Tab-separated table of C-alpha atoms in Angstrom:
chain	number	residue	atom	x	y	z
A	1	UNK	CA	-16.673	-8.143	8.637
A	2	UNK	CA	-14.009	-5.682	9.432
A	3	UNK	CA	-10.052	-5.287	7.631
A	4	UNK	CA	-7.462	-4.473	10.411
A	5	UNK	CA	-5.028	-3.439	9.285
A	6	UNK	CA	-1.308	-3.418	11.338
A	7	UNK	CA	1.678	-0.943	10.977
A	8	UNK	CA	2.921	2.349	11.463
A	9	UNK	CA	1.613	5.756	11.791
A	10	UNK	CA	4.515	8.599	11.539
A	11	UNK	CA	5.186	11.861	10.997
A	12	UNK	CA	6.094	13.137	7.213
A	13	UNK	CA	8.616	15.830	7.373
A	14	UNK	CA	7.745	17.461	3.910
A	15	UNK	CA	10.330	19.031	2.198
A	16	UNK	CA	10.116	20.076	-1.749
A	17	UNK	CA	13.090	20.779	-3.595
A	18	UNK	CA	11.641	24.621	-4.157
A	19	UNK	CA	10.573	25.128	-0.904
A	20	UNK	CA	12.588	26.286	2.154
A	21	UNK	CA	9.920	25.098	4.964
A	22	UNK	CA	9.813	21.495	6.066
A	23	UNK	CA	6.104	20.913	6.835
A	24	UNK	CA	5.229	17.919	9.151
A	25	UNK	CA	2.176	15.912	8.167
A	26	UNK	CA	1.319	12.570	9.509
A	27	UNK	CA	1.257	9.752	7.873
A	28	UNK	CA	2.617	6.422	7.041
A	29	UNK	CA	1.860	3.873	4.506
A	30	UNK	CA	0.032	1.378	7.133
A	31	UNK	CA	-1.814	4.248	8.381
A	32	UNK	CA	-2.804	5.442	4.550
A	33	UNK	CA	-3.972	2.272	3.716
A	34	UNK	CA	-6.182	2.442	6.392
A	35	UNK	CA	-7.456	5.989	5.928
A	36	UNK	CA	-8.085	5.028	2.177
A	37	UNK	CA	-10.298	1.935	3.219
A	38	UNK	CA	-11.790	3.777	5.767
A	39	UNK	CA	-13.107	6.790	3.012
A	40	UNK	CA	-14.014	3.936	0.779
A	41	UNK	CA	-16.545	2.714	3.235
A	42	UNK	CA	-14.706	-0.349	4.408
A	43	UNK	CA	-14.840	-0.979	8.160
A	44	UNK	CA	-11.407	-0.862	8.925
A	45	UNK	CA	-9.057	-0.531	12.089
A	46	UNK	CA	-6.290	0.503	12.249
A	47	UNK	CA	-3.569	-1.671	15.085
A	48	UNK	CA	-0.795	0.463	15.178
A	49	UNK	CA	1.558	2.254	18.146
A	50	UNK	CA	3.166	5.747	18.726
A	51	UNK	CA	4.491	8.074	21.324
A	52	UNK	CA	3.808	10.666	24.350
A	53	UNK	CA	5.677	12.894	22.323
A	54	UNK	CA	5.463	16.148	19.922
A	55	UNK	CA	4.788	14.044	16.557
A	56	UNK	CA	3.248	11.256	18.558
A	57	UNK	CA	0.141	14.473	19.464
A	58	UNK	CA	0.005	15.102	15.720
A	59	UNK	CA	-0.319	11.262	14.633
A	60	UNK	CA	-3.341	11.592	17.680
A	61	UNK	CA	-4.765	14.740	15.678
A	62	UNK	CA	-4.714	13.376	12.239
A	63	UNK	CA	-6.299	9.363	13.108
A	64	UNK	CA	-8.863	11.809	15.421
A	65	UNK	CA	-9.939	13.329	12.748
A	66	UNK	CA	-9.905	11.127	10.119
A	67	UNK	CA	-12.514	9.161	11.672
A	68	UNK	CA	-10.901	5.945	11.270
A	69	UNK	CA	-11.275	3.109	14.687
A	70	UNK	CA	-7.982	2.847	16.011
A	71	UNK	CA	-6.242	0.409	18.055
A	72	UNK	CA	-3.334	1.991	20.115
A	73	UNK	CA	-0.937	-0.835	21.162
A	74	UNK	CA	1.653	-0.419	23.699
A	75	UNK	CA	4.912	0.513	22.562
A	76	UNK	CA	8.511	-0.183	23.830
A	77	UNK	CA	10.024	2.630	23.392
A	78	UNK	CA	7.524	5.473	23.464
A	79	UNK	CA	8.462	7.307	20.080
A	80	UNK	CA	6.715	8.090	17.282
A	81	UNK	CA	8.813	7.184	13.621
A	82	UNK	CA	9.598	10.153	11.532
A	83	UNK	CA	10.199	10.127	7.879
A	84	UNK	CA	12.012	13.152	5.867
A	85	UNK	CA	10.351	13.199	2.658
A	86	UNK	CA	12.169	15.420	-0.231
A	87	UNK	CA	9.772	15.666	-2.916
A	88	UNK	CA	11.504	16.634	-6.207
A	89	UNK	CA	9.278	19.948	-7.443
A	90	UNK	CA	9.981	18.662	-11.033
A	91	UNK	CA	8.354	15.254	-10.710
A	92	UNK	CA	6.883	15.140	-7.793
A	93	UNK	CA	8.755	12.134	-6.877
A	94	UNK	CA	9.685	11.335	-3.236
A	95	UNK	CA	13.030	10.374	-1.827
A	96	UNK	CA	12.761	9.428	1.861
A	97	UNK	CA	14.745	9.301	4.862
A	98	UNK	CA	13.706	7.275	8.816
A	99	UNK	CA	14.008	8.121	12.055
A	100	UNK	CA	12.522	4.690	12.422
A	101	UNK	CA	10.721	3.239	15.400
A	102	UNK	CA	8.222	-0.016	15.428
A	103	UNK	CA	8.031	-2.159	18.932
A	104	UNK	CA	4.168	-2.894	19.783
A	105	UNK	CA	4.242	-4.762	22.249
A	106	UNK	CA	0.764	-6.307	21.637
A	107	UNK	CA	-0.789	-6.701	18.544
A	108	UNK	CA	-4.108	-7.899	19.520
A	109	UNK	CA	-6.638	-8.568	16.242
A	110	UNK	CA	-9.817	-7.303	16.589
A	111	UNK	CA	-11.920	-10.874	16.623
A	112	UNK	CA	-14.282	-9.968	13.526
A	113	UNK	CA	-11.142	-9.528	11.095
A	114	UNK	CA	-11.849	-11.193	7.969
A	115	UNK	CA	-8.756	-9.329	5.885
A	116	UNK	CA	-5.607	-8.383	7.690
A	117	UNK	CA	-2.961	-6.114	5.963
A	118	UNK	CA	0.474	-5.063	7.027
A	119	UNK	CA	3.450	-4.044	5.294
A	120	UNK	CA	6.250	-1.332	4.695
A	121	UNK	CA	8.131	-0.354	7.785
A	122	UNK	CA	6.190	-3.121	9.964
A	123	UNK	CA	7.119	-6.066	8.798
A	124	UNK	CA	11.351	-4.726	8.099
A	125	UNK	CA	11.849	-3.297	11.557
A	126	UNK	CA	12.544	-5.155	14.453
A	127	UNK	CA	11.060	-6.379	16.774
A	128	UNK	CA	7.870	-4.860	15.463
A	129	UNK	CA	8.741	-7.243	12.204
A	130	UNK	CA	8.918	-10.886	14.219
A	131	UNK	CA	5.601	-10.100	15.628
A	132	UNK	CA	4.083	-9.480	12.768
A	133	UNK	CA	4.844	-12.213	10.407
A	134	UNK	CA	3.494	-14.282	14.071
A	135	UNK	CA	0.513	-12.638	13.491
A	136	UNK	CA	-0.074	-12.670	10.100
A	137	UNK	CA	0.856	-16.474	10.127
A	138	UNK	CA	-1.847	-17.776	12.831
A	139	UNK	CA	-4.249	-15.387	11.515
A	140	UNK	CA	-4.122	-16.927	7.815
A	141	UNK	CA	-4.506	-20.103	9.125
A	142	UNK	CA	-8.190	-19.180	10.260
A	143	UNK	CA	-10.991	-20.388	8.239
A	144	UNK	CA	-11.715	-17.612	5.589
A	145	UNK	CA	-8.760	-15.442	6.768
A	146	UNK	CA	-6.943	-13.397	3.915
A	147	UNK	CA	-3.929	-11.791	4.326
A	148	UNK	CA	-2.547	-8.737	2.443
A	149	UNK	CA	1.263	-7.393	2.041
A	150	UNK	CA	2.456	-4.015	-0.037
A	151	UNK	CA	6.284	-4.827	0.564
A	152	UNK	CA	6.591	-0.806	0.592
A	153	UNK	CA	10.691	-1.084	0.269
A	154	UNK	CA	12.692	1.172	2.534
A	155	UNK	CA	16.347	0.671	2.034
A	156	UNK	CA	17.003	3.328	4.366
A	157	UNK	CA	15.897	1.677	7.517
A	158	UNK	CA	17.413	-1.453	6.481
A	159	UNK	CA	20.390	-1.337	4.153
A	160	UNK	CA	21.139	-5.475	4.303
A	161	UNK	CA	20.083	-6.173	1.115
A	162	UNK	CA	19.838	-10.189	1.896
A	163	UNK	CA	18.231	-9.693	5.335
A	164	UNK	CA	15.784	-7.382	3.664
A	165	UNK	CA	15.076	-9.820	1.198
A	166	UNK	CA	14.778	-12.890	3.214
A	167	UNK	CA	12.240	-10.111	5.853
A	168	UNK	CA	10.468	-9.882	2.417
A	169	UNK	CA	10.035	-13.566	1.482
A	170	UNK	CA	9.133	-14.519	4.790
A	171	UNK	CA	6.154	-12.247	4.747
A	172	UNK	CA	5.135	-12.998	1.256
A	173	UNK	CA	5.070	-16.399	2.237
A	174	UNK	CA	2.375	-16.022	4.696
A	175	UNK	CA	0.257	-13.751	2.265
A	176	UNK	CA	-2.602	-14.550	-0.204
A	177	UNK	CA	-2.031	-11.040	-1.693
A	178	UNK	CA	1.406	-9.257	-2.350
A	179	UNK	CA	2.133	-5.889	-3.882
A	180	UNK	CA	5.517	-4.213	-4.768
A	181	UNK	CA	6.680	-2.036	-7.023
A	182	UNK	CA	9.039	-2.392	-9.476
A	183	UNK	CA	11.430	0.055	-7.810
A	184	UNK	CA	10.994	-2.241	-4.842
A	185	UNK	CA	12.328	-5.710	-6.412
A	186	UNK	CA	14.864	-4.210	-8.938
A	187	UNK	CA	16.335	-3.416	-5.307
A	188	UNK	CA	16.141	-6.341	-3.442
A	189	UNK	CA	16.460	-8.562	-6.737
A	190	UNK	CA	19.467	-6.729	-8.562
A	191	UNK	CA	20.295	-8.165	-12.018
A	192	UNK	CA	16.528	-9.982	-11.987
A	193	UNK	CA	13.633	-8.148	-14.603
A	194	UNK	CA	10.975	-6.800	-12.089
A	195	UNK	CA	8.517	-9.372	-13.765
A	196	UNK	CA	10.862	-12.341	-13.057
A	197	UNK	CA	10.596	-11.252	-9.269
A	198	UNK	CA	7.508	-11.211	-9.081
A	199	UNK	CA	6.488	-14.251	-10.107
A	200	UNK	CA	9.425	-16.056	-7.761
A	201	UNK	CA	7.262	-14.239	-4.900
A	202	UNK	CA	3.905	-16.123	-6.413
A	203	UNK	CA	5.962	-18.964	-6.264
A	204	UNK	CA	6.075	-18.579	-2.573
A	205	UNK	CA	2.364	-19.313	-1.626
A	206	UNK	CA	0.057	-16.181	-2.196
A	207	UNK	CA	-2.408	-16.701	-4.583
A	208	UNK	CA	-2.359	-12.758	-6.291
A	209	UNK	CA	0.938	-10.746	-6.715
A	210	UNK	CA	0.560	-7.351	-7.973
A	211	UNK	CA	3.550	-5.252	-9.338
A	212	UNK	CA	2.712	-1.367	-9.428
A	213	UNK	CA	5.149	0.640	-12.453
A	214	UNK	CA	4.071	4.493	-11.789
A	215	UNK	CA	2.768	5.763	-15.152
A	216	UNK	CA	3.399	2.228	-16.987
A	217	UNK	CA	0.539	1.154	-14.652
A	218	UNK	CA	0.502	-2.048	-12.773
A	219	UNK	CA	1.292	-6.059	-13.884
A	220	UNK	CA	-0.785	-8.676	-12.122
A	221	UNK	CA	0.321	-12.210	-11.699
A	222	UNK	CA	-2.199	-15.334	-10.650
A	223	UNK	CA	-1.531	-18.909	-10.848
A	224	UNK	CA	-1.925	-19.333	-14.957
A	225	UNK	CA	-3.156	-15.569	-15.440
A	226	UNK	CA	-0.814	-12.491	-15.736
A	227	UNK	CA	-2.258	-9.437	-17.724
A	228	UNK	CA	-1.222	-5.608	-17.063
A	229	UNK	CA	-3.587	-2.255	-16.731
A	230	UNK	CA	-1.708	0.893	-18.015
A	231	UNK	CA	-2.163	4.315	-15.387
A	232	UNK	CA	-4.191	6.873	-16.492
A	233	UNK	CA	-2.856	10.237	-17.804
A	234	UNK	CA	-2.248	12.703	-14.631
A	235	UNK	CA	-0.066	15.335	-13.725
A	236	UNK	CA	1.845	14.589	-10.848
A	237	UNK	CA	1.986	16.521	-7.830
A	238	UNK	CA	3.516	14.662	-5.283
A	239	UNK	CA	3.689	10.311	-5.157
A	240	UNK	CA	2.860	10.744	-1.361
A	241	UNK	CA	0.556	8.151	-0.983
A	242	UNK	CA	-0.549	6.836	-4.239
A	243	UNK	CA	1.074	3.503	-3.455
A	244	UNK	CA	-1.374	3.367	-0.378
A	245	UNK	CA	-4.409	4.606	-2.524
A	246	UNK	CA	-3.814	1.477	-5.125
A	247	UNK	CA	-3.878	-0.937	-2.516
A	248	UNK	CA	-7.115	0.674	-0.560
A	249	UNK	CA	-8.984	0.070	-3.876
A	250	UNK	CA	-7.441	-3.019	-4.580
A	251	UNK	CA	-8.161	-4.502	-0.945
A	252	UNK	CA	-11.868	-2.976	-1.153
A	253	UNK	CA	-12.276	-4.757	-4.379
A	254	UNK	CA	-11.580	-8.446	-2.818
A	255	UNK	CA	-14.473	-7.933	-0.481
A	256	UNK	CA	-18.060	-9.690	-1.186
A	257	UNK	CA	-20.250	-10.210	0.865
A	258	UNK	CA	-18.382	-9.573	3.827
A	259	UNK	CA	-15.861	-11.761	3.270
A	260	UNK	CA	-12.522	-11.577	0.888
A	261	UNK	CA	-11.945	-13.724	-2.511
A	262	UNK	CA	-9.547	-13.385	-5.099
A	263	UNK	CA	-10.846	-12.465	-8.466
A	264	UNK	CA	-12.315	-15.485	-10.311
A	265	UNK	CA	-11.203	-14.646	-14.004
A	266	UNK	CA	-9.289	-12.046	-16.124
A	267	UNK	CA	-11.749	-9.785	-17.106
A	268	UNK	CA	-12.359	-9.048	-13.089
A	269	UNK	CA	-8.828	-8.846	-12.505
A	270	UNK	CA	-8.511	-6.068	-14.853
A	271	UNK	CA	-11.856	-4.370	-13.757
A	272	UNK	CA	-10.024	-4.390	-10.038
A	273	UNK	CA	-6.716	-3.051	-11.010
A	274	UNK	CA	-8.049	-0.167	-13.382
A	275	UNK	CA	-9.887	0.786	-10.249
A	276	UNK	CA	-6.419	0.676	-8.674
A	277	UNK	CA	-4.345	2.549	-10.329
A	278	UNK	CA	-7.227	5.203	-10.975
A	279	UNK	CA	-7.062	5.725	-7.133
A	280	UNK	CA	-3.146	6.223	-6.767
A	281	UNK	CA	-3.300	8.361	-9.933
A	282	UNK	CA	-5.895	10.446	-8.581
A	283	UNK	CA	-3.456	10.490	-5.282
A	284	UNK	CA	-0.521	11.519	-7.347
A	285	UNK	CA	-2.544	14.617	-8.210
A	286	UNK	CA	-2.340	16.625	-5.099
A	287	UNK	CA	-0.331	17.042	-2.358
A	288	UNK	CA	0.103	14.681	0.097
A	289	UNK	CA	-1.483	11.238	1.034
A	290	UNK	CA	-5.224	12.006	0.274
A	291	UNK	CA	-7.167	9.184	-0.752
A	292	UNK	CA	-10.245	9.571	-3.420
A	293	UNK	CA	-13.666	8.834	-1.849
A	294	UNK	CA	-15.816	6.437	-3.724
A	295	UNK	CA	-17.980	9.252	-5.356
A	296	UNK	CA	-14.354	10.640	-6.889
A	297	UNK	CA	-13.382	7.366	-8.039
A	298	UNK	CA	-16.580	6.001	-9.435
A	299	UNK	CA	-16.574	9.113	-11.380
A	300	UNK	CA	-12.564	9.309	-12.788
A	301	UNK	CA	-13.321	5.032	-13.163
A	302	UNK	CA	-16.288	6.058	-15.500
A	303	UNK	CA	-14.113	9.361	-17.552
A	304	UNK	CA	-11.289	5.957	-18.293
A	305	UNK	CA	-14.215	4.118	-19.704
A	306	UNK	CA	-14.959	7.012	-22.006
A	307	UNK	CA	-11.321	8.004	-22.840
A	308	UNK	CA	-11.209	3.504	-23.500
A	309	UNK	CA	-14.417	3.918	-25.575
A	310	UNK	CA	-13.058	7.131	-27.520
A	311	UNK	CA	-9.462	5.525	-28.684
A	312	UNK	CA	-11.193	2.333	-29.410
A	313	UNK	CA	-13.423	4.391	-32.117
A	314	UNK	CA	-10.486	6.350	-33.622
A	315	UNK	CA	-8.626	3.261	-34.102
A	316	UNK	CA	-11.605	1.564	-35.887
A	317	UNK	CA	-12.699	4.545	-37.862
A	318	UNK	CA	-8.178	4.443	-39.057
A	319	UNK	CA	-7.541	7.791	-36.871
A	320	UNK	CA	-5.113	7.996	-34.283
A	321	UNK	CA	-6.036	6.603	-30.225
A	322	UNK	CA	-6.764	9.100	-27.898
């Protein structure tokens, strides 16, 4: 049993708003993802493609590193993506900008993939994007296969709101599992309530569709279920990667036994997603894209229990919730 999953790796160009250095860090929400798995203790691999070039040997560094098994596919152009990331010192929000670049050539699936995930950049740029959604498609239509999408919405490297959309649809379409944000649909759904999005994208065929809402936490929608997990308190840092976190814990969650399922009832639902969003709170903590172990999450998991447990007895005993 092994998740693969498929998408970028780039280069981060850091830049706060009270800072006058640009600091490069690699990263990339494909290549998060699989970082986060991989510190979670899920065999993952990671399929993804860069260049011979100056960022291309830092993306090399950082997946070293990091441990994770990596599949290099050939690539078209030979370039590693960039991304300018201006983080806002006040909120730690992040506003980004793409020197954008995904062309593997290849895409080959390592054979004992049970959960394949993909999204952001790789399935909006072409031609990376076409051979994707090929891949994704044949591979759900194995016995057992599951297939997982964070839409990740980039306006930047593809300002066609319609083709964006329909690049959107056509990979939720081929999913069992879709997550977006609600900053990513009240974009490519203008005039239509986040909610009301997301549950047109259920309509399309996958069987879970999660919609993340920072600190309002996240909304979950299954055929008859929908219920919604608030975020616990943090103080931001940076969003770098909390996005990435969420769905690490999310996608680590939907594995038993080896093999992935989708939550059976409610009560497990929520018991996945409050894992969820503890992980891309913890993320939003510190700087940059760095994942919580399991020992870290278990643990911050466990403090929400109390902090549950606590209000719960204030409101009983007629004081006010924690």
């Amino acid at each position: 049993m092994t998740v693969t999953v498929i998408g970028e790796t780039l280069v981060d160009l850091v830049w706060r708003s009270d800072a006058a250095v640009v600091t490069p860090l690699a990263g990339g929400s494909p290549a998060n993802l699989a970082v986060g798995l991989h510190r979670l203790g899920v065999p993952t691999t990671l399929l993804t493609c860069w260049g011979d070039d100056v960022p291309g040997a830092l993306v090399a560094e950082y997946l070293g590193a990091s441990g994770l098994p990596v599949v290099r596919a050939r690539s078209a152009s030979g370039r590693t993506a960039l991304a300018l990331a201006h983080i806002d010192a006040a909120t730690g929000g992040a506003d980004y900008d793409f020197l954008a670049s995904w062309d593997p050539l290849d895409l080959p699936v390592p054979g004992e993939t049970t959960l394949l995930a993909t999204g952001s950049l790789a399935i909006a740029v072409e031609p990376g994007a076409s051979r994707v959604h090929e891949t994704c498609a044949a591979f759900r239509s194995r016995p057992a296969g599951m297939v997982a999408v964070d839409l990740n919405v980039r306006p930047r490297v593809l300002a066609d709101r319609a083709a964006y959309r329909a690049s959107a649809e056509r990979s939720a379409a081929v999913a069992d599992v879709v997550k977006a944000s609600a900053e990513d649909l009240a974009w490519l759904y203008p005039g239509r309530s986040p909610s009301a999005a997301a549950r047109d994208l259920l309509g399309l065929g996958p069987g879970l569709v999660v919609l993340t809402d920072g600190a309002e936490g996240a909304h979950v929608f299954m055929a008859g279920t929908e219920t919604s997990v608030p975020s616990p308190p943090v103080r931001v840092v940076d969003t770098i990667g909390a996005g990435d976190a969420f769905q690490a814990s999310l996608l680590a969650g939907l594995l038993h036994d080896g093999r992935p399922r989708l939550p059976a009832d409610r009560e497990t639902l929520e018991r996945l997603i409050r894992r969820a969003v503890t992980a891309g709170a913890l993320t939003c903590g510190r700087a940059g894209a760095r994942p919580p172990g399991p020992a870290e999450l278990e643990a911050a998991v466990a403090a929400g229990r109390e902090r549950d447990r606590a209000g719960e007895g204030a409101r009983h005993a007629g004081g006010p919730a924690a």
